[in-house]
C-alpha positions as a Python dict, from the first residue, in 0.01 Angstrom:
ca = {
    (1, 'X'): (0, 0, 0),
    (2, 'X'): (128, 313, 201),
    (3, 'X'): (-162, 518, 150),
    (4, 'X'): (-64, 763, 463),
    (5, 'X'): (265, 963, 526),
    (6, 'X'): (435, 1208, 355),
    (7, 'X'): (793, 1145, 495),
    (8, 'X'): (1029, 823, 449),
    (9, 'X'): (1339, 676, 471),
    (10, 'X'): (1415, 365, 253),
    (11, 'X'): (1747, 161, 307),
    (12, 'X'): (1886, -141, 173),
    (13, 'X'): (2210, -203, 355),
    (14, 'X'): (2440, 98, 274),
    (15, 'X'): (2219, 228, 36),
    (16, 'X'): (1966, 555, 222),
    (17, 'X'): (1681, 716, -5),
    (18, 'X'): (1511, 1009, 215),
    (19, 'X'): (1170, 1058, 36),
    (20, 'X'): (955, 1379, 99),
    (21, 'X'): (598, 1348, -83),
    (22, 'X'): (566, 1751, -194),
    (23, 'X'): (285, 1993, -238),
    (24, 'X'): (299, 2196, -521),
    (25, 'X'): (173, 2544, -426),
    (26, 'X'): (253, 2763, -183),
    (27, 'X'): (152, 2688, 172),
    (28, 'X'): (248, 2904, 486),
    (29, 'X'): (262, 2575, 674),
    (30, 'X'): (602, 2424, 465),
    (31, 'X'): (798, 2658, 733),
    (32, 'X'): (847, 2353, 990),
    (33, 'X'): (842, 2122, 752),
    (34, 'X'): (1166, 2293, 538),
    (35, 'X'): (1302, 2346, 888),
    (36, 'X'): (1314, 1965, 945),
    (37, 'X'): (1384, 1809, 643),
    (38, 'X'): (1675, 2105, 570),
    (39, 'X'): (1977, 1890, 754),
    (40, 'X'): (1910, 1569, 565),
    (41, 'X'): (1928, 1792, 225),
    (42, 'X'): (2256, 1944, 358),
    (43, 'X'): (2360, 1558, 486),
    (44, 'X'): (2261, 1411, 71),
    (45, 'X'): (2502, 1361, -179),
    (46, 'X'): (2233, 1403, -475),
    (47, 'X'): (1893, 1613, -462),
    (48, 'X'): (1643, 1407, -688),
    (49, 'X'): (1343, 1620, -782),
    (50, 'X'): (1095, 1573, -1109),
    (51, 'X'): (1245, 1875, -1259),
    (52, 'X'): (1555, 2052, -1145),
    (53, 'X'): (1675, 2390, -1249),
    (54, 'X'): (1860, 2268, -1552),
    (55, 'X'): (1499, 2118, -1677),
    (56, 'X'): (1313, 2403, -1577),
    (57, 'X'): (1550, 2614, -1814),
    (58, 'X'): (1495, 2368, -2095),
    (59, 'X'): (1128, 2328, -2117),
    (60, 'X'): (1127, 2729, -2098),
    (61, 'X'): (1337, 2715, -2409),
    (62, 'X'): (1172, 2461, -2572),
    (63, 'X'): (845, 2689, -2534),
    (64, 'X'): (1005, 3009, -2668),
    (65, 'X'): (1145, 2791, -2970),
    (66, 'X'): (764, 2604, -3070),
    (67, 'X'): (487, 2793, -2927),
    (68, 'X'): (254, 2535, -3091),
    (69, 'X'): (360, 2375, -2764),
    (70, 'X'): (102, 2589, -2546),
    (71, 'X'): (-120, 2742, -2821),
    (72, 'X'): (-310, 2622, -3108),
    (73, 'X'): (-117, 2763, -3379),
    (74, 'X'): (-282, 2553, -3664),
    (75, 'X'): (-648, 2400, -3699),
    (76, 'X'): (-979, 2446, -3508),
    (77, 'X'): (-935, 2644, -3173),
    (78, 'X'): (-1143, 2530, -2869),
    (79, 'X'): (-1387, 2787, -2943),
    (80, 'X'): (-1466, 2550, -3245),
    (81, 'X'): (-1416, 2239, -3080),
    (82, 'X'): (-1581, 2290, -2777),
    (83, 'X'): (-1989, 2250, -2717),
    (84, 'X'): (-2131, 2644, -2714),
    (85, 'X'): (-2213, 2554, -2362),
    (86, 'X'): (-1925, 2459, -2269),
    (87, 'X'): (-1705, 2693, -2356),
    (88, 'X'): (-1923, 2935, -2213),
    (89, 'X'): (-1823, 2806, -1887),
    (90, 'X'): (-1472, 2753, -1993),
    (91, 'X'): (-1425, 3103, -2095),
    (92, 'X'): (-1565, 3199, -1760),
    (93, 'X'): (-1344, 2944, -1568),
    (94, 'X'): (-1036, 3105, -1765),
    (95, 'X'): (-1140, 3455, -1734),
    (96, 'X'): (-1125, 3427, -1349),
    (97, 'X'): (-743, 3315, -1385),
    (98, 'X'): (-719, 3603, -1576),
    (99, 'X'): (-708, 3481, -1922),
    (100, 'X'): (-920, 3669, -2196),
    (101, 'X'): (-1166, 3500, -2428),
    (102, 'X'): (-957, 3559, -2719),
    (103, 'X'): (-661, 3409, -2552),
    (104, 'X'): (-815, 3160, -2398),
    (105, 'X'): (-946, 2987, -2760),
    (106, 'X'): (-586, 2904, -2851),
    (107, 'X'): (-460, 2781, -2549),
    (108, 'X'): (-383, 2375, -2605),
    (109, 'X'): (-582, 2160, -2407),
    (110, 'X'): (-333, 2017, -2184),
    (111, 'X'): (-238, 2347, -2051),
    (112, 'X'): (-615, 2463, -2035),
    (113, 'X'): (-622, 2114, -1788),
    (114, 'X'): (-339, 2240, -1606),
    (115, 'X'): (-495, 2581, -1533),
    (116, 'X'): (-800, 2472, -1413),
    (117, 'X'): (-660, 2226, -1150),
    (118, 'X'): (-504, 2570, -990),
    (119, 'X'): (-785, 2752, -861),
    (120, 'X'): (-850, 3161, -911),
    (121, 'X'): (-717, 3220, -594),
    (122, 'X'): (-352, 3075, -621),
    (123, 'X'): (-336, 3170, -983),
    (124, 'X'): (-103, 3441, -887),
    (125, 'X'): (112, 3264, -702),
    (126, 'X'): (176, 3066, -1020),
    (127, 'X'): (454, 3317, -1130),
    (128, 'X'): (694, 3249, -910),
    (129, 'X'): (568, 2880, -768),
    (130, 'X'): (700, 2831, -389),
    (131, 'X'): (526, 2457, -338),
    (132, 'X'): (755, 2249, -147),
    (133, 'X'): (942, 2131, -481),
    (134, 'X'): (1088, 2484, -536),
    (135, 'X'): (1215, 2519, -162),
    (136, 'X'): (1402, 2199, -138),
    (137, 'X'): (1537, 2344, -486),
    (138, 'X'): (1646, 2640, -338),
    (139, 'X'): (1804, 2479, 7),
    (140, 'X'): (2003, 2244, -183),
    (141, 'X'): (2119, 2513, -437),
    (142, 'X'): (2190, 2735, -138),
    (143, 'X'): (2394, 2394, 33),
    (144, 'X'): (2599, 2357, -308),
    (145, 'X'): (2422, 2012, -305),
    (146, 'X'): (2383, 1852, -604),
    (147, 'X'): (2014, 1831, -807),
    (148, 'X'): (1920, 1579, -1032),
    (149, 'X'): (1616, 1537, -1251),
    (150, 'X'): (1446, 1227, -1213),
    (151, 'X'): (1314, 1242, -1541),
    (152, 'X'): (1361, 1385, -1890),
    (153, 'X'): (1226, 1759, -1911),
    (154, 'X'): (947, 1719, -2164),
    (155, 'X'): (771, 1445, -1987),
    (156, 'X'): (474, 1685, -1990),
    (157, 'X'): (466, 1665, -2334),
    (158, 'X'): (502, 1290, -2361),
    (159, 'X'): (192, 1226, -2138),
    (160, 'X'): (-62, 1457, -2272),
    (161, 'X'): (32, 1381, -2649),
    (162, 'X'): (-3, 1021, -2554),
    (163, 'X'): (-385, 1140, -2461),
    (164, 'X'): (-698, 1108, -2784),
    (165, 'X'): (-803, 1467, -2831),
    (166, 'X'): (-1171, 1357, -2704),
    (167, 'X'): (-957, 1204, -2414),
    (168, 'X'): (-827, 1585, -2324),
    (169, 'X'): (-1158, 1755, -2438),
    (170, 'X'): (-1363, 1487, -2208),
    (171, 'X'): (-1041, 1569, -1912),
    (172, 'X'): (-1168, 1996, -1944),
    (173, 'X'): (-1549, 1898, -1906),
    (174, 'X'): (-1451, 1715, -1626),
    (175, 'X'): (-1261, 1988, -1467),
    (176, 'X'): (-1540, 2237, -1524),
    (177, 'X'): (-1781, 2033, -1364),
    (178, 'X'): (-1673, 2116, -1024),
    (179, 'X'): (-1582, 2465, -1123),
    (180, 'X'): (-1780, 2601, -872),
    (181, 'X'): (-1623, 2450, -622),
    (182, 'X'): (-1285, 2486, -715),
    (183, 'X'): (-1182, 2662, -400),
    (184, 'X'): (-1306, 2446, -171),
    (185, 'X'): (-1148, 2144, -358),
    (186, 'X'): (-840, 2344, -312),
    (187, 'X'): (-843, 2339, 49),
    (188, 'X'): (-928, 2041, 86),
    (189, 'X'): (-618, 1924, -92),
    (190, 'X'): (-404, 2135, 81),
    (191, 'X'): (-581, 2041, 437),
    (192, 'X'): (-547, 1600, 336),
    (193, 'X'): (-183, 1690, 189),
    (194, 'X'): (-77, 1797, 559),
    (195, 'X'): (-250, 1551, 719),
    (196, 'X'): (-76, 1277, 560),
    (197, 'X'): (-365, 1167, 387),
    (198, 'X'): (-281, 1279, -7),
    (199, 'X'): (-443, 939, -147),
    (200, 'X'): (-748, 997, 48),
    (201, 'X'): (-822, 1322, -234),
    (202, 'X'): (-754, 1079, -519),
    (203, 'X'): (-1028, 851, -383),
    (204, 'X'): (-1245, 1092, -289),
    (205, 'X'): (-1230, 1281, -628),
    (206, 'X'): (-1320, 945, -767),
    (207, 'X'): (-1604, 891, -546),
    (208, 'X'): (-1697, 1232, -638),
    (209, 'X'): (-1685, 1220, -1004),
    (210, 'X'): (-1981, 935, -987),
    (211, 'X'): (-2210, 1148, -963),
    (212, 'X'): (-2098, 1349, -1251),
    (213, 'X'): (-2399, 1345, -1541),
    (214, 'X'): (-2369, 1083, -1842),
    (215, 'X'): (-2046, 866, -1715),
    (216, 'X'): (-2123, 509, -1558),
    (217, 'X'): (-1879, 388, -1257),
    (218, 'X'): (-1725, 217, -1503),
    (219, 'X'): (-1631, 483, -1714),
    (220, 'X'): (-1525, 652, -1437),
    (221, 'X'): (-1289, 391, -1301),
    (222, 'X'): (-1135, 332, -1638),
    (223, 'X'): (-1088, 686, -1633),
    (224, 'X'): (-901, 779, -1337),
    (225, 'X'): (-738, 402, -1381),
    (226, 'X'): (-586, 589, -1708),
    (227, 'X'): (-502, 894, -1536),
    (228, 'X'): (-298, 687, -1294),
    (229, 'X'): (-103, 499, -1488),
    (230, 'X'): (-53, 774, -1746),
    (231, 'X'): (41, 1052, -1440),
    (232, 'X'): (178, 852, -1180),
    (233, 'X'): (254, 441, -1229),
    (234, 'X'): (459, 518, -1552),
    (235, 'X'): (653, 801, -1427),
    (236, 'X'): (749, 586, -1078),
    (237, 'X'): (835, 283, -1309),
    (238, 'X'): (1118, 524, -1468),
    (239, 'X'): (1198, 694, -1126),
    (240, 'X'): (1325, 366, -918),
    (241, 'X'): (1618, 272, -1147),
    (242, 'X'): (1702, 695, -1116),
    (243, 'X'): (1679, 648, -747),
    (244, 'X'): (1831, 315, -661),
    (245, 'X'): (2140, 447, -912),
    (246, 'X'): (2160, 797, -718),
    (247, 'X'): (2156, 609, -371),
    (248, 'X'): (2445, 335, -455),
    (249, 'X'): (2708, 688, -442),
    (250, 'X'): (2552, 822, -162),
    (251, 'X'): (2252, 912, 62),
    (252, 'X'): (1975, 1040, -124),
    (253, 'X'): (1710, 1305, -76),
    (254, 'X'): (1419, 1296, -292),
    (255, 'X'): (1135, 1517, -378),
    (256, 'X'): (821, 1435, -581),
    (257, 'X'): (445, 1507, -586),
    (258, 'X'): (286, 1307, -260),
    (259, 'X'): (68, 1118, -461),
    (260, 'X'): (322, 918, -630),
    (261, 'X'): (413, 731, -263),
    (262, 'X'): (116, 525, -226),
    (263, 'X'): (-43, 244, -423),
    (264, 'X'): (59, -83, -596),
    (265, 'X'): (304, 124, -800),
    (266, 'X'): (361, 392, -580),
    (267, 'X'): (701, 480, -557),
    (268, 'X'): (746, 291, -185),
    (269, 'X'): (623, -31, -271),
    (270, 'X'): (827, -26, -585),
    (271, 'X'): (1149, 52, -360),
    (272, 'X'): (1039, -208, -151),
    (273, 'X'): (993, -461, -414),
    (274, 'X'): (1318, -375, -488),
    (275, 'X'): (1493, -496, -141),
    (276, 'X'): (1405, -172, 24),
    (277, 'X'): (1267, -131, 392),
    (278, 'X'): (1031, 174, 455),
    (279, 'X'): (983, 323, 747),
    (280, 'X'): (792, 613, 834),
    (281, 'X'): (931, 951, 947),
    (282, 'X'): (778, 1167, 1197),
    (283, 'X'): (704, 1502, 1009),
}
């Protein structure tokens, strides 16, 4: 269900959710699209995003308070854990994101994940992230509009130590796999993202990741079934009562990663399951 579109309105009588599926890196080409969603944030009486600047704050704090959070502070490093041959090309992978060897060892696997699904070339832009997230941040903070999370700030946390640590050691060999073409995956992203087409890259990643060496389709679809529930289904499940809650004081502008709109429990057909009509906005 909804597998195209990046813009929506859902209603149910009074009740007015604007949805905006987001991009999160930087992207010359959000320029039109802040310039027509702006009036809607302006015209909301709640900004729901997955983490607002209060949550940012947190998890920053919660970092500075238990580093064992990011690094491997106790027990084997991923020098240790890893196949020689595999953290040859891991080293590598991290080296071009600017990450020493050294460095690099200690890093906990989650965040090793979430480095390597940012390719060398945006890396940078990583310090100061401008995806489409941060600038409807930033126009509703500029609108005194007021931002809500729509879930708790350490949800990172919750989801990757709910993963085996094979699970997250299998999820960095599968990264590193199309290393090499990280770039080009990149674009590609970016290019489906402003087409409208954001599940088509989830599909195609799939269809990709067949051919990978010593995984059956099977494995792969229980995989990336995993992935989805884990990343996406779960985290919508929480979102709608958040949303439907926000929209009964008010219209409602909402912000979230594109690929939680579409499928069986994407965020649209759970609204609509709810009472909600979509429709489509031109964007």
């Amino acid at each position: 269900p909804f597998p195209r579109g990046n813009y929506w309105r859902a209603s149910r009588g009074d009740e007015v959710i604007t949805i905006i599926g987001t991009y999160h890196l930087d992207d010359p080409r959000f320029g039109p699209v802040l310039d027509l969603i702006t009036p809607k944030i302006a015209a909301s009486t709640t900004v729901l995003v997955e983490a607002g600047p209060e949550e940012e704050k947190a998890l920053l704090d919660l970092i500075a308070r238990d580093p064992g959070k990011m690094m491997i502070t106790q027990g084997p490093t991923l020098l240790e854990r890893l196949p020689p041959e595999t953290w040859e090309q891991l080293s590598q992978a991290l080296s071009a994101r600017g990450v020493p060897a050294f460095m690099a060892a200690k890093l906990q696997p989650w965040y090793v994940t979430v480095m390597l699904s940012v390719p060398p070339c945006a890396i940078a832009g990583m310090a100061d992230p401008k995806g489409l997230d941060r600038l409807v941040i930033d126009t509703a903070l500029a609108r005194d509009v007021p931002i809500r999370s729509l879930e708790p700030f350490d949800t990172i946390f919750r989801i990757f130590d709910s993963l085996s640590d094979a699970e997250m050691l299998a999820m960095i060999q599968s990264s590193l796999a199309v290393e090499d073409q990280a770039e080009d995956y990149s674009a590609t992203l970016a290019d489906s993202y402003f087409a409208g087409e954001s599940r088509m890259i989830w599909e195609y990643m799939r269809d990709e990741s067949y051919g990978l060496p010593g995984y059956t389709r099977d494995q792969i679809d229980a995989e990336f079934a995993r992935m989805e529930e884990l990343l996406m289904a779960a985290r919508n499940r929480s979102w709608v009562p958040v949303l439907t809650d926000a929209a009964a004081d008010g219209p409602v502008f909402a912000a979230f990663g594109a690929l939680h709109l579409s499928g069986e429990e994407g965020v649209l057909n759970l609204l609509k399951a709810e009472g909600f009509t979509l429709e489509e906005l031109p964007l």
